[in-house]
PDB file of C-alpha atoms in Angstrom:
ATOM      1  CA  MET A   8     210.393 134.916 237.311  1.00  0.00           C
ATOM      2  CA  SER A   9     207.629 135.577 234.834  1.00  0.00           C
ATOM      3  CA  GLY A  10     209.244 138.843 234.022  1.00  0.00           C
ATOM      4  CA  LEU A  11     212.282 137.165 232.972  1.00  0.00           C
ATOM      5  CA  LEU A  12     210.316 134.586 230.898  1.00  0.00           C
ATOM      6  CA  ARG A  13     208.512 137.355 229.254  1.00  0.00           C
ATOM      7  CA  THR A  14     211.739 139.386 228.361  1.00  0.00           C
ATOM      8  CA  PHE A  15     213.370 136.238 226.950  1.00  0.00           C
ATOM      9  CA  ALA A  16     210.338 135.269 224.877  1.00  0.00           C
ATOM     10  CA  SER A  17     209.628 138.950 223.598  1.00  0.00           C
ATOM     11  CA  ARG A  18     213.711 138.778 222.326  1.00  0.00           C
ATOM     12  CA  ALA A  19     213.439 135.419 220.883  1.00  0.00           C
ATOM     13  CA  ALA A  20     209.969 135.357 219.110  1.00  0.00           C
ATOM     14  CA  PRO A  21     211.014 137.894 216.335  1.00  0.00           C
ATOM     15  CA  ALA A  22     214.265 135.826 215.880  1.00  0.00           C
ATOM     16  CA  LEU A  23     212.342 132.579 215.691  1.00  0.00           C
ATOM     17  CA  ARG A  24     209.802 134.069 212.979  1.00  0.00           C
ATOM     18  CA  GLN A  25     212.491 135.023 210.559  1.00  0.00           C
ATOM     19  CA  GLN A  26     213.646 132.696 207.847  1.00  0.00           C
ATOM     20  CA  SER A  27     217.407 132.634 207.739  1.00  0.00           C
ATOM     21  CA  VAL A  28     217.715 130.432 204.600  1.00  0.00           C
ATOM     22  CA  ALA A  29     215.363 131.197 201.516  1.00  0.00           C
ATOM     23  CA  GLN A  30     214.330 127.751 200.433  1.00  0.00           C
ATOM     24  CA  ARG A  31     213.702 127.189 196.851  1.00  0.00           C
ATOM     25  CA  ALA A  32     212.434 124.036 195.094  1.00  0.00           C
ATOM     26  CA  ASN A  33     214.463 122.503 192.311  1.00  0.00           C
ATOM     27  CA  LEU A  34     211.917 122.129 189.548  1.00  0.00           C
ATOM     28  CA  TYR A  35     212.680 121.409 185.844  1.00  0.00           C
ATOM     29  CA  SER A  36     210.126 121.901 183.165  1.00  0.00           C
ATOM     30  CA  ARG A  37     211.976 119.628 180.647  1.00  0.00           C
ATOM     31  CA  PRO A  38     211.664 115.700 180.499  1.00  0.00           C
ATOM     32  CA  ALA A  39     214.208 113.370 182.101  1.00  0.00           C
ATOM     33  CA  LYS A  40     217.537 112.744 180.407  1.00  0.00           C
ATOM     34  CA  ASP A  41     217.193 108.948 180.871  1.00  0.00           C
ATOM     35  CA  LYS A  42     214.266 106.999 180.449  1.00  0.00           C
ATOM     36  CA  ILE A  43     213.392 104.710 183.644  1.00  0.00           C
ATOM     37  CA  GLY A  44     212.894 101.141 182.638  1.00  0.00           C
ATOM     38  CA  VAL A  45     210.046  98.613 183.442  1.00  0.00           C
ATOM     39  CA  LYS A  46     212.682  96.866 185.947  1.00  0.00           C
ATOM     40  CA  GLU A  47     213.564 100.019 187.779  1.00  0.00           C
ATOM     41  CA  THR A  48     209.998 101.128 188.109  1.00  0.00           C
ATOM     42  CA  ALA A  49     208.819  97.687 189.517  1.00  0.00           C
ATOM     43  CA  ILE A  50     211.686  97.630 192.070  1.00  0.00           C
ATOM     44  CA  GLY A  51     211.030 101.205 193.213  1.00  0.00           C
ATOM     45  CA  ILE A  52     207.083 100.433 193.321  1.00  0.00           C
ATOM     46  CA  THR A  53     207.979  97.266 195.438  1.00  0.00           C
ATOM     47  CA  MET A  54     210.495  98.825 197.839  1.00  0.00           C
ATOM     48  CA  PHE A  55     207.994 101.858 198.601  1.00  0.00           C
ATOM     49  CA  SER A  56     205.303  99.221 199.128  1.00  0.00           C
ATOM     50  CA  LEU A  57     207.364  97.110 201.458  1.00  0.00           C
ATOM     51  CA  ALA A  58     208.669 100.336 203.343  1.00  0.00           C
ATOM     52  CA  ILE A  59     204.963 101.613 203.933  1.00  0.00           C
ATOM     53  CA  LEU A  60     203.034  98.309 204.371  1.00  0.00           C
ATOM     54  CA  GLY A  61     205.973  96.062 205.846  1.00  0.00           C
ATOM     55  CA  PRO A  62     205.836  97.398 209.392  1.00  0.00           C
ATOM     56  CA  SER A  63     201.997  97.492 209.624  1.00  0.00           C
ATOM     57  CA  GLY A  64     201.804  94.117 208.261  1.00  0.00           C
ATOM     58  CA  TRP A  65     204.444  92.868 210.859  1.00  0.00           C
ATOM     59  CA  ILE A  66     202.250  94.306 213.579  1.00  0.00           C
ATOM     60  CA  LEU A  67     199.042  92.707 212.454  1.00  0.00           C
ATOM     61  CA  ALA A  68     200.720  89.314 211.802  1.00  0.00           C
ATOM     62  CA  HIS A  69     201.763  89.540 215.785  1.00  0.00           C
ATOM     63  CA  LEU A  70     198.641  90.956 217.142  1.00  0.00           C
ATOM     64  CA  GLU A  71     197.993  88.027 219.049  1.00  0.00           C
ATOM     65  CA  ASP A  72     201.483  87.881 220.612  1.00  0.00           C
ATOM     66  CA  TYR A  73     200.800  91.533 221.522  1.00  0.00           C
ATOM     67  CA  LYS A  74     197.557  90.925 223.050  1.00  0.00           C
ATOM     68  CA  ASN A  75     199.222  88.128 225.118  1.00  0.00           C
ATOM     69  CA  LYS A  76     201.914  90.101 226.627  1.00  0.00           C
ATOM     70  CA  ALA A  77     199.431  92.714 228.075  1.00  0.00           C
TER      71      ALA A  77
END
């Protein structure tokens, strides 16, 4: 059994190490075409903040409920 696994691993390892798709970042060195307004910036920051802090705030607000269930 170990011989079978060793054979499989020796054949699979080189294939797994290769990168089949060359990854390349899309970077631009010039300024943006359109300016982002204050409203869009505020909405973006608010949404990111809610997405990151919302779930942890929910857990902290309901911590006593979780303690009572256990």
